[in-house]
């Protein structure tokens, strides 16, 4: 490369950096002041760095075949920041691409175009009251939910993390809890500041004041004494999975509703957001967010069933080990799970395949399932071996799932990758419930095998948070709307 070409390359990079740096304050202000979350072709920009913004723009070429430059999306974002917007999720990349490259928008000014595309959220008053949230249990999912709730802090935030409830209370416990929130071996350091108020048993994080309550059962807690009213309690312990057990939370003063972060038993509705969230009714007081695997596979299975029909199939999950297993060989009530999680692949059972029918009844009795626990700390893989109702091929099924990930009501649940080099650690922190690995897809007539990655911790926690929002009556539209 000659000197002139090198200078042009550097100049291009500096231009992108400068536009990304100009975008950062607008992205922050849109969320903090208007509760508008910006993404670029599905990549969330909440808390993004300049490099995150540049990389997100590069993915547009992979999705559309045409480059979207930051200087093309910048004026769209600048105009967005001026409009009187109600809370929403807005894909800046899709708006900018359509404005610059789709014929139906040629000749329009930016403001005219945006007012047409965003008409549903213009000049709309947001009078919804803030919702108190309590995390009962502070393990892997509890701490990730805390991160997700805290990162949304701002004057327009409608979900307020008010307390966590844990067992213990011994000397040094509060500092240990704060430290586990501050540092995570899988998900990295907390993005912000955390301090401990030992006098009042509280954690302060990015402006959030989080009361730490010590209790051995829900019956021991009176939330009202902490100013917490009509709270949604998210039970992360898994200790109670039926109405009788979870109903104990409803007996505590200050509690309105309960959400379980595990499969519910009996008549409890198991919600997979994106699939059956319409089953959530205002009068529901106890709900389940199902399991991480059920959340990963059900959206993909629903999409495939509606397009091709599924006559039957088998789901095999290759699942990272969990705290339920032993670090070294020791007693465990379940078969094989007593063997060292760090040293062995462990064949076990999963109820995820049968649980799909609780969220999507059309597949009841059509799927079997099993699981292999493997020595990785996070990110799992579901292998869907399906007998379809019609024949297809790899290109068609991949193109269909790519479009589902970008332009459907499942765009927040299903992600898609065409990388030939992707491995499990690359998916740590994925906010989608699942990521379709298109390069691994196998199709032979009416037989299809799909490989679906999922961050069984963070991706699942994002799904849980979506259910919490719905339970709170917070329904934020995703724009531009799916047509």
Coordinates of C-alpha atoms in Angstrom, one line a residue:
X1 CA 0.0 0.0 0.0
X2 CA 1.4 3.4 -1.0
X3 CA 1.6 6.4 1.3
X4 CA -1.4 8.1 -0.3
X5 CA -3.5 5.0 0.3
X6 CA -2.3 4.7 3.9
X7 CA -3.3 8.3 4.5
X8 CA -6.7 7.8 3.0
X9 CA -7.2 4.8 5.2
X10 CA -6.2 6.7 8.3
X11 CA -8.4 9.6 7.3
X12 CA -11.4 7.4 6.9
X13 CA -10.9 5.8 10.3
X14 CA -10.5 9.1 12.0
X15 CA -13.7 10.3 10.4
X16 CA -15.6 7.3 11.7
X17 CA -14.1 7.8 15.2
X18 CA -15.1 11.5 15.2
X19 CA -18.7 10.7 14.2
X20 CA -18.9 7.9 16.8
X21 CA -17.6 10.3 19.5
X22 CA -20.3 12.8 18.5
X23 CA -22.9 10.2 18.8
X24 CA -22.1 9.1 22.3
X25 CA -23.7 12.0 24.2
X26 CA -26.9 11.9 22.0
X27 CA -27.3 8.2 22.6
X28 CA -27.0 8.7 26.4
X29 CA -29.3 11.7 26.4
X30 CA -32.0 9.9 24.4
X31 CA -32.1 7.2 27.0
X32 CA -31.6 9.2 30.2
X33 CA -34.1 11.9 29.2
X34 CA -36.6 10.1 26.9
X35 CA -36.2 6.4 27.7
X36 CA -35.4 5.8 24.0
X37 CA -33.0 2.9 23.5
X38 CA -31.0 3.0 20.3
X39 CA -29.7 0.0 18.4
X40 CA -28.0 -0.5 15.0
X41 CA -29.3 -3.6 13.2
X42 CA -30.1 -5.2 16.6
X43 CA -26.9 -4.2 18.3
X44 CA -27.8 -2.2 21.5
X45 CA -26.0 1.1 21.8
X46 CA -26.9 1.6 25.5
X47 CA -23.5 2.0 27.2
X48 CA -21.6 1.5 23.9
X49 CA -18.1 2.8 23.2
X50 CA -16.9 4.5 20.0
X51 CA -15.6 1.2 18.7
X52 CA -18.9 -0.5 19.5
X53 CA -20.6 2.1 17.3
X54 CA -18.2 1.7 14.4
X55 CA -18.4 -2.1 14.5
X56 CA -22.2 -2.0 14.6
X57 CA -22.1 0.0 11.4
X58 CA -19.8 -2.5 9.7
X59 CA -22.3 -5.3 10.3
X60 CA -24.9 -3.5 8.1
X61 CA -22.9 -4.5 5.0
X62 CA -23.1 -8.1 6.1
X63 CA -26.9 -7.8 6.5
X64 CA -27.8 -5.7 3.5
X65 CA -24.8 -6.0 1.1
X66 CA -24.4 -2.2 1.2
X67 CA -22.2 -0.1 3.5
X68 CA -23.8 2.3 5.9
X69 CA -21.4 5.1 6.8
X70 CA -21.5 6.9 10.2
X71 CA -21.8 10.2 8.4
X72 CA -25.1 8.9 6.9
X73 CA -26.6 7.8 10.2
X74 CA -25.3 10.8 12.2
X75 CA -27.9 13.3 10.8
X76 CA -30.7 10.8 11.5
X77 CA -29.5 10.5 15.1
X78 CA -29.1 14.3 15.4
X79 CA -32.7 14.8 14.3
X80 CA -34.0 12.0 16.6
X81 CA -32.5 13.9 19.6
X82 CA -34.6 16.9 18.7
X83 CA -38.0 15.1 18.4
X84 CA -40.5 14.8 21.2
X85 CA -40.3 11.0 21.5
X86 CA -42.1 8.7 23.9
X87 CA -40.2 5.6 25.3
X88 CA -39.3 3.1 22.6
X89 CA -36.6 0.9 21.1
X90 CA -35.4 2.5 17.9
X91 CA -33.1 0.9 15.3
X92 CA -31.0 3.8 14.0
X93 CA -29.3 1.6 11.4
X94 CA -32.6 0.5 9.9
X95 CA -33.9 4.0 9.8
X96 CA -30.7 5.4 8.2
X97 CA -30.4 2.6 5.7
X98 CA -34.0 3.0 4.5
X99 CA -33.8 6.7 4.3
X100 CA -30.6 6.6 2.1
X101 CA -31.2 3.5 0.0
X102 CA -34.9 2.8 -0.4
X103 CA -36.7 4.4 -3.3
X104 CA -39.9 5.2 -1.4
X105 CA -38.1 7.7 0.8
X106 CA -36.3 9.6 -1.9
X107 CA -37.0 13.3 -1.9
X108 CA -38.1 13.4 1.7
X109 CA -36.4 15.5 4.3
X110 CA -35.0 13.8 7.4
X111 CA -37.6 15.4 9.8
X112 CA -40.5 14.5 7.5
X113 CA -39.2 10.9 7.1
X114 CA -38.7 10.4 10.8
X115 CA -42.1 11.9 11.7
X116 CA -43.7 9.4 9.3
X117 CA -41.8 6.4 10.6
X118 CA -42.1 7.3 14.3
X119 CA -45.6 8.7 14.3
X120 CA -46.8 6.3 17.1
X121 CA -44.4 7.8 19.6
X122 CA -44.4 11.5 18.8
X123 CA -46.0 13.9 21.3
X124 CA -47.2 11.1 23.5
X125 CA -47.1 11.7 27.3
X126 CA -45.4 9.0 29.4
X127 CA -47.3 9.0 32.6
X128 CA -46.7 5.4 33.6
X129 CA -45.6 5.2 37.3
X130 CA -42.3 3.8 38.3
X131 CA -42.3 0.1 39.3
X132 CA -40.4 -1.2 42.3
X133 CA -38.4 -4.4 41.7
X134 CA -37.0 -6.8 44.3
X135 CA -34.5 -9.5 43.6
X136 CA -35.0 -12.5 45.9
X137 CA -31.7 -14.3 45.6
X138 CA -28.4 -12.9 44.3
X139 CA -26.7 -15.6 42.4
X140 CA -25.7 -15.8 38.8
X141 CA -29.1 -14.6 37.4
X142 CA -29.8 -12.2 40.2
X143 CA -26.6 -10.3 39.8
X144 CA -27.0 -10.1 36.0
X145 CA -30.5 -8.8 36.4
X146 CA -29.1 -6.2 38.8
X147 CA -26.6 -5.1 36.2
X148 CA -29.4 -4.8 33.6
X149 CA -31.6 -2.8 35.9
X150 CA -28.8 -0.5 37.1
X151 CA -27.5 0.3 33.6
X152 CA -30.9 1.8 32.8
X153 CA -30.7 4.3 35.6
X154 CA -32.0 7.8 34.7
X155 CA -34.9 10.1 35.5
X156 CA -37.1 8.4 33.0
X157 CA -36.3 4.9 34.3
X158 CA -39.6 3.1 35.1
X159 CA -38.0 -0.1 36.7
X160 CA -36.3 0.7 40.0
X161 CA -34.2 -2.0 41.7
X162 CA -35.1 -1.3 45.3
X163 CA -33.8 -4.3 47.2
X164 CA -32.2 -7.7 47.1
X165 CA -33.0 -10.5 49.6
X166 CA -30.4 -13.0 50.6
X167 CA -29.6 -15.4 53.4
X168 CA -26.8 -14.7 55.8
X169 CA -26.0 -11.5 57.5
X170 CA -22.7 -12.6 59.0
X171 CA -19.9 -10.1 59.3
X172 CA -18.5 -9.0 55.9
X173 CA -21.5 -10.4 54.0
X174 CA -22.5 -7.1 52.5
X175 CA -19.0 -6.3 51.2
X176 CA -18.9 -9.8 49.7
X177 CA -22.2 -9.3 47.9
X178 CA -21.0 -5.9 46.6
X179 CA -17.7 -7.4 45.4
X180 CA -19.6 -10.2 43.5
X181 CA -21.6 -7.5 41.7
X182 CA -18.5 -5.4 41.1
X183 CA -16.4 -8.2 39.5
X184 CA -17.5 -11.3 37.5
X185 CA -15.2 -14.0 36.1
X186 CA -17.4 -14.5 33.1
X187 CA -19.0 -11.2 32.3
X188 CA -16.2 -8.9 33.4
X189 CA -16.2 -5.8 35.7
X190 CA -19.4 -3.9 36.5
X191 CA -19.7 -0.8 34.3
X192 CA -19.8 1.9 36.9
X193 CA -19.3 2.7 40.6
X194 CA -20.3 0.5 43.6
X195 CA -20.1 1.5 47.2
X196 CA -21.4 -0.1 50.4
X197 CA -23.4 1.6 53.1
X198 CA -22.7 -0.7 56.1
X199 CA -24.7 1.4 58.5
X200 CA -28.0 1.0 56.6
X201 CA -27.2 -2.4 54.9
X202 CA -27.3 -1.1 51.4
X203 CA -25.4 -1.1 48.1
X204 CA -25.1 2.1 46.1
X205 CA -24.5 1.6 42.4
X206 CA -24.6 4.3 39.7
X207 CA -27.1 6.3 41.6
X208 CA -29.2 3.3 42.6
X209 CA -29.8 2.8 46.3
X210 CA -30.3 -1.0 46.8
X211 CA -31.4 -2.2 50.2
X212 CA -29.9 -5.6 51.2
X213 CA -32.4 -7.6 53.3
X214 CA -31.5 -10.7 55.1
X215 CA -34.2 -13.4 55.4
X216 CA -34.5 -17.2 55.3
X217 CA -38.1 -17.1 53.8
X218 CA -40.4 -14.7 52.1
X219 CA -42.6 -14.7 55.2
X220 CA -40.0 -12.9 57.2
X221 CA -39.9 -9.8 55.0
X222 CA -41.8 -6.5 55.4
X223 CA -40.9 -4.5 52.3
X224 CA -43.1 -1.6 53.3
X225 CA -40.7 -0.6 56.1
X226 CA -38.2 0.2 53.4
X227 CA -40.7 2.3 51.4
X228 CA -41.2 -0.4 48.9
X229 CA -44.8 -0.8 47.6
X230 CA -46.5 -2.9 45.0
X231 CA -43.2 -4.5 44.1
X232 CA -42.5 -7.2 41.5
X233 CA -40.4 -9.8 43.3
X234 CA -38.1 -11.8 41.0
X235 CA -37.3 -15.1 42.7
X236 CA -33.9 -16.4 41.5
X237 CA -33.5 -19.1 44.1
X238 CA -35.5 -21.9 42.5
X239 CA -36.5 -23.1 45.9
X240 CA -40.2 -22.8 45.2
X241 CA -41.7 -23.5 41.8
X242 CA -45.4 -24.0 42.5
X243 CA -48.1 -21.5 43.4
X244 CA -48.1 -22.5 47.1
X245 CA -44.4 -21.9 47.5
X246 CA -44.2 -18.8 45.4
X247 CA -47.4 -17.5 46.9
X248 CA -45.4 -16.9 50.1
X249 CA -44.0 -13.8 48.5
X250 CA -47.5 -12.3 48.0
X251 CA -48.1 -12.5 51.8
X252 CA -45.2 -10.2 52.4
X253 CA -46.2 -6.5 52.8
X254 CA -45.3 -4.4 49.7
X255 CA -45.4 -7.2 47.1
X256 CA -47.8 -7.2 44.1
X257 CA -46.4 -9.9 41.8
X258 CA -43.9 -12.6 41.6
X259 CA -41.7 -13.9 38.7
X260 CA -39.8 -17.2 38.9
X261 CA -36.5 -17.5 36.9
X262 CA -37.0 -21.2 36.4
X263 CA -39.7 -23.5 34.9
X264 CA -42.9 -23.2 36.9
X265 CA -45.0 -26.2 38.0
X266 CA -48.7 -26.8 37.8
X267 CA -50.9 -24.0 36.4
X268 CA -48.2 -21.3 36.5
X269 CA -47.8 -19.7 33.1
X270 CA -44.3 -20.2 31.6
X271 CA -43.5 -17.1 29.5
X272 CA -41.0 -17.1 26.7
X273 CA -40.9 -13.4 25.7
X274 CA -41.5 -13.0 21.9
X275 CA -43.6 -16.2 21.8
X276 CA -46.4 -16.1 24.3
X277 CA -46.1 -12.8 26.1
X278 CA -49.7 -12.0 25.2
X279 CA -50.6 -14.6 27.8
X280 CA -49.5 -12.2 30.5
X281 CA -52.6 -10.6 32.0
X282 CA -52.8 -7.7 34.4
X283 CA -54.4 -10.0 37.0
X284 CA -51.6 -12.5 36.9
X285 CA -49.7 -12.5 40.2
X286 CA -47.3 -15.4 39.7
X287 CA -45.5 -16.1 36.5
X288 CA -42.5 -18.1 35.3
X289 CA -39.8 -17.0 32.8
X290 CA -39.2 -20.7 31.9
X291 CA -35.6 -21.9 31.5
X292 CA -32.7 -20.5 29.6
X293 CA -32.9 -23.4 27.1
X294 CA -36.6 -23.1 26.6
X295 CA -36.1 -19.4 25.9
X296 CA -33.3 -20.2 23.4
X297 CA -35.1 -22.8 21.3
X298 CA -38.8 -21.8 21.4
X299 CA -38.5 -18.6 19.3
X300 CA -36.5 -20.5 16.6
X301 CA -38.9 -23.4 16.6
X302 CA -41.9 -21.2 16.4
X303 CA -40.5 -19.4 13.4
X304 CA -39.6 -22.6 11.6
X305 CA -43.0 -24.2 12.4
X306 CA -44.9 -21.3 11.1
X307 CA -42.9 -21.2 7.9
X308 CA -42.2 -24.9 7.2
X309 CA -44.2 -27.0 9.7
X310 CA -42.4 -29.3 12.2
X311 CA -43.6 -32.9 12.2
X312 CA -41.2 -33.9 15.0
X313 CA -37.6 -33.7 16.2
X314 CA -35.0 -34.1 18.9
X315 CA -33.3 -31.3 20.8
X316 CA -29.8 -32.0 22.2
X317 CA -28.3 -29.3 24.4
X318 CA -24.6 -28.9 25.0
X319 CA -24.9 -26.9 28.2
X320 CA -22.2 -25.2 30.3
X321 CA -22.0 -26.5 33.9
X322 CA -24.0 -24.7 36.6
X323 CA -23.8 -24.3 40.4
X324 CA -26.1 -27.3 40.7
X325 CA -23.1 -29.5 39.9
X326 CA -20.1 -30.4 42.0
X327 CA -16.6 -28.9 41.4
X328 CA -15.1 -32.3 42.3
X329 CA -16.8 -35.7 42.7
X330 CA -19.3 -35.7 45.6
X331 CA -22.8 -36.9 46.4
X332 CA -25.6 -35.6 44.2
X333 CA -29.2 -36.8 44.2
X334 CA -29.3 -36.8 40.3
X335 CA -27.6 -39.4 38.2
X336 CA -24.1 -38.5 37.0
X337 CA -24.3 -34.9 38.3
X338 CA -22.2 -35.7 41.3
X339 CA -19.1 -36.1 39.1
X340 CA -16.7 -33.2 38.7
X341 CA -18.3 -30.5 36.4
X342 CA -14.9 -29.1 35.6
X343 CA -13.4 -32.4 34.4
X344 CA -16.2 -34.2 32.7
X345 CA -18.9 -34.1 30.0
X346 CA -22.0 -35.3 31.8
X347 CA -25.0 -36.8 30.1
X348 CA -28.2 -35.6 31.8
X349 CA -31.8 -34.9 31.1
X350 CA -33.5 -31.7 30.2
X351 CA -37.2 -30.8 30.3
X352 CA -36.7 -28.0 27.8
X353 CA -38.0 -29.9 24.8
X354 CA -41.3 -30.8 26.5
X355 CA -41.5 -27.3 28.1
X356 CA -41.6 -25.7 24.6
X357 CA -45.2 -26.8 24.4
X358 CA -46.1 -24.7 27.5
X359 CA -45.2 -21.5 25.5
X360 CA -46.0 -22.8 22.0
X361 CA -48.6 -25.6 22.3
X362 CA -48.5 -26.4 18.5
X363 CA -45.4 -28.5 19.2
X364 CA -46.8 -30.5 22.1
X365 CA -45.7 -34.1 21.9
X366 CA -43.5 -33.5 18.8
X367 CA -40.1 -33.1 20.5
X368 CA -37.7 -35.2 22.6
X369 CA -34.7 -33.8 24.4
X370 CA -31.5 -34.6 26.3
X371 CA -28.5 -32.7 27.5
X372 CA -24.7 -32.9 27.9
X373 CA -23.2 -30.7 30.6
X374 CA -19.7 -29.6 29.5
X375 CA -16.7 -28.0 31.3
X376 CA -17.3 -24.4 30.2
X377 CA -18.7 -21.7 32.6
X378 CA -21.2 -20.0 30.3
X379 CA -22.7 -20.1 26.8
X380 CA -24.5 -23.2 25.6
X381 CA -25.5 -24.8 22.3
X382 CA -28.8 -26.3 21.2
X383 CA -28.8 -28.7 18.3
X384 CA -32.2 -28.9 16.7
X385 CA -32.7 -32.1 14.6
X386 CA -36.1 -31.5 12.9
X387 CA -38.4 -33.3 10.5
X388 CA -40.1 -30.6 8.6
X389 CA -43.5 -30.8 6.8
X390 CA -41.9 -29.7 3.5
X391 CA -38.6 -29.8 1.8
X392 CA -36.1 -26.9 1.7
X393 CA -32.4 -26.3 1.5
X394 CA -29.7 -24.7 3.5
X395 CA -29.7 -21.4 1.7
X396 CA -33.4 -21.0 2.0
X397 CA -33.6 -21.8 5.7
X398 CA -30.7 -19.6 6.5
X399 CA -32.1 -16.7 4.6
X400 CA -35.4 -17.1 6.4
X401 CA -33.8 -17.1 9.8
X402 CA -31.6 -14.2 8.9
X403 CA -34.8 -12.2 8.1
X404 CA -36.4 -13.4 11.3
X405 CA -33.5 -12.0 13.2
X406 CA -33.7 -8.6 11.5
X407 CA -37.3 -7.9 10.4
X408 CA -39.7 -9.8 12.6
X409 CA -41.4 -9.6 15.9
X410 CA -38.7 -12.1 17.1
X411 CA -35.9 -9.7 16.3
X412 CA -35.0 -9.3 20.0
X413 CA -35.0 -13.0 20.6
X414 CA -33.3 -14.5 17.6
X415 CA -29.9 -13.3 16.4
X416 CA -27.9 -14.7 13.5
X417 CA -24.3 -15.1 12.6
X418 CA -22.6 -16.1 9.3
X419 CA -19.1 -16.3 10.8
X420 CA -17.1 -19.4 10.1
X421 CA -14.9 -18.9 13.1
X422 CA -17.4 -18.2 15.9
X423 CA -17.0 -20.2 19.2
X424 CA -18.8 -20.1 22.5
X425 CA -16.8 -17.4 24.2
X426 CA -17.6 -15.0 21.4
X427 CA -21.3 -15.1 22.5
X428 CA -20.7 -14.1 26.1
X429 CA -22.9 -11.1 26.7
X430 CA -25.3 -11.7 23.9
X431 CA -28.6 -10.0 24.6
X432 CA -30.6 -12.2 22.3
X433 CA -32.2 -15.4 23.6
X434 CA -30.4 -17.4 20.9
X435 CA -28.0 -17.0 18.0
X436 CA -28.4 -19.1 14.9
X437 CA -25.1 -20.4 13.6
X438 CA -25.8 -20.4 9.9
X439 CA -22.5 -22.0 8.8
X440 CA -23.4 -25.1 10.7
X441 CA -26.9 -25.6 9.3
X442 CA -27.5 -28.9 7.6
X443 CA -30.5 -29.6 5.4
X444 CA -31.4 -32.7 3.4
X445 CA -34.9 -32.5 1.9
X446 CA -37.4 -32.4 4.8
X447 CA -34.6 -33.0 7.4
X448 CA -32.9 -30.0 9.0
X449 CA -30.3 -29.7 11.7
X450 CA -29.7 -26.3 13.2
X451 CA -27.1 -25.1 15.7
X452 CA -28.3 -22.4 18.1
X453 CA -26.0 -20.7 20.5
X454 CA -27.2 -19.0 23.7
X455 CA -25.7 -17.2 26.6
X456 CA -27.6 -19.2 29.2
X457 CA -26.9 -16.4 31.8
X458 CA -27.0 -13.0 30.2
X459 CA -29.2 -13.7 27.2
X460 CA -31.7 -15.4 29.6
X461 CA -31.5 -12.5 32.0
X462 CA -32.5 -10.1 29.2
X463 CA -35.5 -12.3 28.5
X464 CA -36.4 -12.2 32.2
X465 CA -36.2 -8.4 32.2
X466 CA -38.6 -8.3 29.2
X467 CA -41.1 -10.3 31.2
X468 CA -40.7 -7.9 34.2
X469 CA -41.3 -4.9 31.9
X470 CA -44.5 -6.5 30.6
X471 CA -45.7 -7.4 34.1
X472 CA -45.2 -3.7 35.0
X473 CA -47.3 -2.7 32.1
X474 CA -44.3 -1.2 30.2
X475 CA -44.8 -1.9 26.5
X476 CA -42.2 -0.1 24.5
X477 CA -42.6 -0.3 20.7
X478 CA -39.7 -1.4 18.4
X479 CA -39.3 1.0 15.5
X480 CA -39.2 1.1 12.5
X481 CA -42.2 -1.2 12.8
X482 CA -42.2 -4.6 11.2
X483 CA -44.2 -4.5 8.0

